[in-house]
Short mmCIF file of C-alpha atoms and ligand atoms in Angstrom, two decimals:
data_model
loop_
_atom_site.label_atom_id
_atom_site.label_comp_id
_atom_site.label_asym_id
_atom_site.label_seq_id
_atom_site.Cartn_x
_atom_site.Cartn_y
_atom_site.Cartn_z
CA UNK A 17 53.73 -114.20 -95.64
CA UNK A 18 55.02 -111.87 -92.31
CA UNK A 19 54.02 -113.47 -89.03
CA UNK A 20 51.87 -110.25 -88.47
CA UNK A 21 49.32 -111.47 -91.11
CA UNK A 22 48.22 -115.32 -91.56
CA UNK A 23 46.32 -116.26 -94.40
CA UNK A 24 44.14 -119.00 -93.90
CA UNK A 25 41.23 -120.80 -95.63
CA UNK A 26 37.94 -122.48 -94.19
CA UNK A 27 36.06 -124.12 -96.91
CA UNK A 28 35.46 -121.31 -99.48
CA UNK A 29 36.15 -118.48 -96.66
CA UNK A 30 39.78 -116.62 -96.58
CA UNK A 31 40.53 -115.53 -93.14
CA UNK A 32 42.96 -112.74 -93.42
CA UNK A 33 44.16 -111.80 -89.97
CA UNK A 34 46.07 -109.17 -88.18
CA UNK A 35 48.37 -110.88 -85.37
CA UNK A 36 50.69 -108.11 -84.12
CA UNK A 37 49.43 -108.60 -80.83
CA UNK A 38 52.24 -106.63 -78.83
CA UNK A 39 51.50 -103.88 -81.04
CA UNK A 40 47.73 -103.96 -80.36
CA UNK A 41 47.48 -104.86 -84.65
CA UNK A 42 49.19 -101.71 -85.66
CA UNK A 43 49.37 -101.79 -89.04
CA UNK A 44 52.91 -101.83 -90.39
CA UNK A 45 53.71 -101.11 -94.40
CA UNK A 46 54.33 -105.11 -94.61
CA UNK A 47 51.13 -105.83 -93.37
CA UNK A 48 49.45 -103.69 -95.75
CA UNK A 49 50.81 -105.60 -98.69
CA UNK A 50 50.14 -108.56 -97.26
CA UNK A 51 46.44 -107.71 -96.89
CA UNK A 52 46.83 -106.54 -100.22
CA UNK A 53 47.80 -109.52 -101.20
CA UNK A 54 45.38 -112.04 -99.68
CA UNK A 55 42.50 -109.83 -101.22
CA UNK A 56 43.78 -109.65 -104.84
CA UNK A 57 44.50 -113.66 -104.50
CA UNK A 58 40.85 -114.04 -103.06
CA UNK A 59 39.09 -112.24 -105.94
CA UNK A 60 40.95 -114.26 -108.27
CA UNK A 61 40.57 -117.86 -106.43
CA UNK A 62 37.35 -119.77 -107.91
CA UNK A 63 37.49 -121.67 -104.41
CA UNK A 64 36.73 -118.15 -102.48
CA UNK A 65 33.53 -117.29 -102.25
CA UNK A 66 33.80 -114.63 -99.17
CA UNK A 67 36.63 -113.48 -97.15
CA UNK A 68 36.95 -112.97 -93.47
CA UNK A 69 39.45 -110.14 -91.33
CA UNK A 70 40.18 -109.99 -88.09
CA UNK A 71 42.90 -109.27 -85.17
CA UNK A 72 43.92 -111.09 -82.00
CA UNK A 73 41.79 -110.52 -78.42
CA UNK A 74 41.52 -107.19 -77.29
CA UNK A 75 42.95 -105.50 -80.24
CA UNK A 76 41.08 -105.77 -84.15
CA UNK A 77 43.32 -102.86 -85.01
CA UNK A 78 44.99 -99.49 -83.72
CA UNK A 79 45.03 -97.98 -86.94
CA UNK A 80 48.60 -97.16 -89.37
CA UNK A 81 51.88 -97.86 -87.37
CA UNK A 82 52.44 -94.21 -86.12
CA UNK A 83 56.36 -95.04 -86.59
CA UNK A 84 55.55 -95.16 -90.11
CA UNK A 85 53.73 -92.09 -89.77
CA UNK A 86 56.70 -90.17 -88.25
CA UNK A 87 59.21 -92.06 -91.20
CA UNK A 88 56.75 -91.06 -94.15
CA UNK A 89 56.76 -87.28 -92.58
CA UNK A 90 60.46 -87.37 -93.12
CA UNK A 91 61.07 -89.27 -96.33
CA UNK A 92 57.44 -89.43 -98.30
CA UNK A 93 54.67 -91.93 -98.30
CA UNK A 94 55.07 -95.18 -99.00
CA UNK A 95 52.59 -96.73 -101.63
CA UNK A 96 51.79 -99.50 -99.34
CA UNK A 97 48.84 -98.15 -97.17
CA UNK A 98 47.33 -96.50 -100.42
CA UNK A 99 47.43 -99.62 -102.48
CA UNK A 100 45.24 -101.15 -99.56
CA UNK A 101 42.33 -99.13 -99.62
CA UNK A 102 42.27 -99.55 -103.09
CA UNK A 103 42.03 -102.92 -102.96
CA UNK A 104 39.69 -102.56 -99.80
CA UNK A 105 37.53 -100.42 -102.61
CA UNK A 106 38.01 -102.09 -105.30
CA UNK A 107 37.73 -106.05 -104.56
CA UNK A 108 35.18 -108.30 -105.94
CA UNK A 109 34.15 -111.09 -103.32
CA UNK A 110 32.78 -109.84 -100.50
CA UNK A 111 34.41 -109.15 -97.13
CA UNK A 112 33.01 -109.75 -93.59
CA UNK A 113 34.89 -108.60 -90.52
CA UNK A 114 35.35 -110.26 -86.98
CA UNK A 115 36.21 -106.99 -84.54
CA UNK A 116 36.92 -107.89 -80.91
CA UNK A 117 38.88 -104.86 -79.13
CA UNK A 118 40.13 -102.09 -80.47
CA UNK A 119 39.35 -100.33 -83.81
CA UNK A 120 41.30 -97.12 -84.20
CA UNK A 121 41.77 -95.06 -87.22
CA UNK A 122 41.63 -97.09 -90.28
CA UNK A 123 40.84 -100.37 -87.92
CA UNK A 124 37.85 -98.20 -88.15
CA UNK A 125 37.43 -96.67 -91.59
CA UNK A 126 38.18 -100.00 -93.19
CA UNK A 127 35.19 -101.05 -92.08
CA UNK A 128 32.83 -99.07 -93.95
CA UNK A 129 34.04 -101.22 -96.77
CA UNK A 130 33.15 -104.19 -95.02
CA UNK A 131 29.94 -105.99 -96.01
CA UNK A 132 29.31 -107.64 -92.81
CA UNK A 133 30.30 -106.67 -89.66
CA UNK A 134 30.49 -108.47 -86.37
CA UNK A 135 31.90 -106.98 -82.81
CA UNK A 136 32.42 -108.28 -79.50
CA UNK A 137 30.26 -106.79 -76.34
CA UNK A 138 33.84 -104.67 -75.55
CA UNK A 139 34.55 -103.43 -78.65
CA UNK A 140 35.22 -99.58 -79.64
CA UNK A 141 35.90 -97.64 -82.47
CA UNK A 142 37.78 -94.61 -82.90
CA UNK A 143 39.33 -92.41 -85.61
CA UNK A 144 41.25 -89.47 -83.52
CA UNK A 145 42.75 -88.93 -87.07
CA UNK A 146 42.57 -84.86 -85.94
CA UNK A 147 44.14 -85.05 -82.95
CA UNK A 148 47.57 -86.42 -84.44
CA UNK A 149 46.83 -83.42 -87.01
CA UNK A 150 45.39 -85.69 -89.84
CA UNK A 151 42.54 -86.05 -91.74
CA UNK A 152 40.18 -89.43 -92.45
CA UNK A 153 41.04 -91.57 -95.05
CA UNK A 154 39.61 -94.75 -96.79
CA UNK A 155 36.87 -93.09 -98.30
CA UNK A 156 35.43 -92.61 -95.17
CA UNK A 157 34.62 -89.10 -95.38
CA UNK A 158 32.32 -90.17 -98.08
CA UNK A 159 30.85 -93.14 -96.82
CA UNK A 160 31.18 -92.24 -92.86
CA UNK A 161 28.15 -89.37 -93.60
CA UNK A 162 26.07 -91.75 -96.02
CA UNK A 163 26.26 -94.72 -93.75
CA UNK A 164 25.47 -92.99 -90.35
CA UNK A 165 24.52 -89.58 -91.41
CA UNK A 166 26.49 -86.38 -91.14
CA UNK A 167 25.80 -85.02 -87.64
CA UNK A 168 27.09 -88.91 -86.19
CA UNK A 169 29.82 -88.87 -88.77
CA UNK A 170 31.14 -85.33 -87.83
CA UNK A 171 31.52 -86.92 -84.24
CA UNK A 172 33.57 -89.84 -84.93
CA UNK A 173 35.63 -88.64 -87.95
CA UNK A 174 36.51 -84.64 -86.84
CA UNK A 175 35.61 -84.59 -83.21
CA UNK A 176 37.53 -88.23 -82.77
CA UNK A 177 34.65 -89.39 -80.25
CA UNK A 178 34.98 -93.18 -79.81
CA UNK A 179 31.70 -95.81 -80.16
CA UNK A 180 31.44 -98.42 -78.31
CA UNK A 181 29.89 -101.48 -80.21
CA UNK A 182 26.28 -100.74 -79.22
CA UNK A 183 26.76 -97.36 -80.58
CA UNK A 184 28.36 -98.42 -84.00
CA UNK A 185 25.25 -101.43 -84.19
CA UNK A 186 23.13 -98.20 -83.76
CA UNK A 187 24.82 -95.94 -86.38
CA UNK A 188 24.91 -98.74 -88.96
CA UNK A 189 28.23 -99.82 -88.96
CA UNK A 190 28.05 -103.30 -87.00
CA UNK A 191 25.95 -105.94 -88.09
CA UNK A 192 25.68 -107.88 -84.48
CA UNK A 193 27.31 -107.46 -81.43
CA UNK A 194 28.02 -110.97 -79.21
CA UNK A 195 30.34 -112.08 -76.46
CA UNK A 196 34.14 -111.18 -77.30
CA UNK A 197 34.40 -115.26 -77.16
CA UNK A 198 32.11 -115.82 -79.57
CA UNK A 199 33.24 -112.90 -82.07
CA UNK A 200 35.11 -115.49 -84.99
CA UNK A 201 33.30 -118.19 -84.87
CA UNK A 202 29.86 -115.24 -85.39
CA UNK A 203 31.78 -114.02 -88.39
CA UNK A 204 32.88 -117.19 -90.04
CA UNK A 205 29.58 -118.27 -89.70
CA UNK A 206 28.02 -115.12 -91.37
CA UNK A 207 31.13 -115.30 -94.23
CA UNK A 208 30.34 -119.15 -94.62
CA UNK A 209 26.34 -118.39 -95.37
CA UNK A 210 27.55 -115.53 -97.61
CA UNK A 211 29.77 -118.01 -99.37
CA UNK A 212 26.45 -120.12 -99.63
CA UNK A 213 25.12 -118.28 -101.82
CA UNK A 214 25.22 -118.58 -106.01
CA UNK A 215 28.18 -116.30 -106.64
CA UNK A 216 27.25 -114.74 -109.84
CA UNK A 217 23.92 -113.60 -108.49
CA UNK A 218 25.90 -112.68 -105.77
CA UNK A 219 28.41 -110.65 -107.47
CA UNK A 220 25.81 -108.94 -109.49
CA UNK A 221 23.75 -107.47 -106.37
CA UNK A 222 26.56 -106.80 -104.41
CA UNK A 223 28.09 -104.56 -107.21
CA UNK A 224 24.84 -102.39 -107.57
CA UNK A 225 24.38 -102.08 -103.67
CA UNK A 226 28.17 -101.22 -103.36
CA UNK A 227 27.77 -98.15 -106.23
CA UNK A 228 30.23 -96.29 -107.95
CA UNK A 229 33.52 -97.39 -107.18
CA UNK A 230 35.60 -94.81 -108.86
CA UNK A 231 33.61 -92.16 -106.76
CA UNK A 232 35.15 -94.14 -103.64
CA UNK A 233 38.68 -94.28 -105.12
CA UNK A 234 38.29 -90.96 -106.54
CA UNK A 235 37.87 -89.67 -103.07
CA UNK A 236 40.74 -91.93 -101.53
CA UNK A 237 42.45 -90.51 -103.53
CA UNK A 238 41.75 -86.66 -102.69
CA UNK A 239 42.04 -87.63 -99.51
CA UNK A 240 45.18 -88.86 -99.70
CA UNK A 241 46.91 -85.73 -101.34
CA UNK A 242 45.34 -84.12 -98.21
CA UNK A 243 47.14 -86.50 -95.98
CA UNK A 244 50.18 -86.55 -97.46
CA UNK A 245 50.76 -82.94 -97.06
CA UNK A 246 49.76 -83.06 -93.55
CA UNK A 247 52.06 -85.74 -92.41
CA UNK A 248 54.94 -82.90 -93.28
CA UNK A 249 53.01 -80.42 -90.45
CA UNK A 250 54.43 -79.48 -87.32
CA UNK A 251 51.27 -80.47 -85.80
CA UNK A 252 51.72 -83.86 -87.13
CA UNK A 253 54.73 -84.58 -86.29
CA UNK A 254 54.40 -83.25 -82.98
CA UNK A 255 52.15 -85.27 -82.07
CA UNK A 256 53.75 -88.39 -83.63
CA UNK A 257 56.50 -87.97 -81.38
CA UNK A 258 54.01 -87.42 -78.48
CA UNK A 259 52.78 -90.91 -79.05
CA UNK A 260 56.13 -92.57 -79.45
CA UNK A 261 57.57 -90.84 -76.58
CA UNK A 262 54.87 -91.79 -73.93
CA UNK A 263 56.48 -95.04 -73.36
CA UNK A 264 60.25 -94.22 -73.01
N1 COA B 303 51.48 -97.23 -83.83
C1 COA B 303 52.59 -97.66 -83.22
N2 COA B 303 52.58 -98.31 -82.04
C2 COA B 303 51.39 -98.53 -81.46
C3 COA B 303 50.19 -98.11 -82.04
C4 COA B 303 50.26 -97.43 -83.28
N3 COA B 303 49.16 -97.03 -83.93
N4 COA B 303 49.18 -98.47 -81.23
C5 COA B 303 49.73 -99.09 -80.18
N5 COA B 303 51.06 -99.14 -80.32
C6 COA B 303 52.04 -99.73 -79.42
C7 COA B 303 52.31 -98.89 -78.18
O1 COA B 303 53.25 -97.87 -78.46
C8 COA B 303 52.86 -99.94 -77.25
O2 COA B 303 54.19 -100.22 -77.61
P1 COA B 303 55.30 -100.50 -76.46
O3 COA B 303 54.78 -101.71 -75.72
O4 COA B 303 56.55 -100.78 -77.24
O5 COA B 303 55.35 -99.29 -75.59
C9 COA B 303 52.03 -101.18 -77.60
O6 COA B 303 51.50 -100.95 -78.90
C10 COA B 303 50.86 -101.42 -76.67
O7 COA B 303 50.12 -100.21 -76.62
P2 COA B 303 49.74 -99.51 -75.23
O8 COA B 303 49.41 -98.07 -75.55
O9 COA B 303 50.77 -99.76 -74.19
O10 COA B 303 48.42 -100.32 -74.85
P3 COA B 303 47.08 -99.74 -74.24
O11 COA B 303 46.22 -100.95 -74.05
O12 COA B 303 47.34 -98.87 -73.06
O13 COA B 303 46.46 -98.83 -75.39
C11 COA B 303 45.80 -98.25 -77.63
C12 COA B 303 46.16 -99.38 -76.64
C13 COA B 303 45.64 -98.93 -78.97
C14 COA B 303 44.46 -97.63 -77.16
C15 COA B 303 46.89 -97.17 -77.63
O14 COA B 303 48.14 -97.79 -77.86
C16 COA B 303 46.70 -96.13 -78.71
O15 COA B 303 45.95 -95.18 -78.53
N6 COA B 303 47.43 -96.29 -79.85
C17 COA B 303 47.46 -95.28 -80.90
C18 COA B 303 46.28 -95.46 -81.81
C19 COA B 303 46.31 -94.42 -82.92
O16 COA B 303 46.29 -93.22 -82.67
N7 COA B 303 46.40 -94.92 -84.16
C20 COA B 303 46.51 -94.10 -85.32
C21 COA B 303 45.16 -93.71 -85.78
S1 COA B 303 45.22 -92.64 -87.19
#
């Protein structure tokens, strides 16, 4: 286990969560395997009946490391990030997640994979995927326009225009929105009555809700071939260095 991810168990919930607190959660490639990981190990656990992610105050997640970003422009994309939103995709127990700050780029479009999703009162989400010269990813330009229709969609995915937790309760995305305070304890509490429930029954509605998962993968997938070449643009990495050089 890194420090940035602890793994932890309550009863039969895993609580996977991101603690890279001075990086507001960005997501490095060790995180992603961790995360990786702790989902695999959950679907295969008979103990785990739902799992639980989440960040640290003020920050749920600001999306890929945009080091990483700049690193996989130069030498090629590492696996890592891929193999999670397969797993995101592709996992069996259900996954509820506890977002209190910031959700940026796939802090965001991980969560259309979530199947219960709780926010704090300060919350936003953001995917400004277009203004570092990217495209989504995670399947969300799939499920982004099913979940909250296109026009909505087209707003948060292309145009990069934030929501603020109201907004994403409104499109569809959040589930409830409480007190930043009261943001875990809301979604262990909503993963412990999913873990409540008879797990083969559960497993079988949950799989014809959650559709065609090779259609989801399918289009990670094209979306990442998209990605991949756009990490090598001049736009890209242009505005990769932007980012890293604000702070110098
Ligand atoms: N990749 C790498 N570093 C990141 C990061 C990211 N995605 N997000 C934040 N950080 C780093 C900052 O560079 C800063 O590092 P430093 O202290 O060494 O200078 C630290 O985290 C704190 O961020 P800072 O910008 O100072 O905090 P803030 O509260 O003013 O803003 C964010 C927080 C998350 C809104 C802002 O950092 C941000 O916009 N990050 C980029 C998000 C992004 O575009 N992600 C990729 C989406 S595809």
């Amino acid at each position: 286990m890194t420090a940035a991810v602890t793994v932890t168990d309550e009863g039969a919930v895993r609580i996977i969560r991101m603690t890279r607190p001075e990086k507001k959660n960005a997501l490095t490639l060790a995180m992603y395997a961790e995360m990786t990981r702790a989902l695999h190990d959950a679907d295969q656990s008979d103990a785990i009946r739902c799992a639980m992610i989440a960040g640290v105050p003020g920050a749920f997640c600001a999306g890929n490391d945009i080091t990483d970003f700049l690193n996989a422009s130069a030498g090629g994309l590492d696996p890592r990030a891929h193999e999670f939103l397969h797993a995101l995709a592709r996992r069996l127990k259900p996954l509820v997640a506890a977002v209190n700050g910031v959700a940026i780029g796939v802090g965001t479009t991980m969560l259309f994979h979530c199947d219960h999703v709780v926010a704090g009162t300060g919350a936003t989400l953001s995917t400004p995927f277009l203004k570092l010269g990217l495209i989504p990813e995670a399947a969300s330009t799939l499920l982004a326009p099913m979940r909250m229709g296109y026009a909505r969609a087209f707003a948060l995915l292309v145009m990069g225009r934030p929501l603020t937790a109201a907004d994403a309760k409104d499109a569809g995305i959040v589930n409830t929105v409480v007190d930043g305070a009261e943001v875990d304890a809301t979604a262990l509490k909503a993963a412990q009555e999913i873990a409540a429930l008879p797990p083969k029954t559960l497993a079988v509605a949950r799989g014809l809700m959650r559709g065609h998962v090779e259609d989801v993968t399918k289009q990670i997938d094209t979306e990442s071939m998209h990605f991949r070449e756009l990490l090598q643009s001049d736009e890209a990495r242009a505005a990769f260095a932007a980012f890293l050089a604000r702070r110098k």
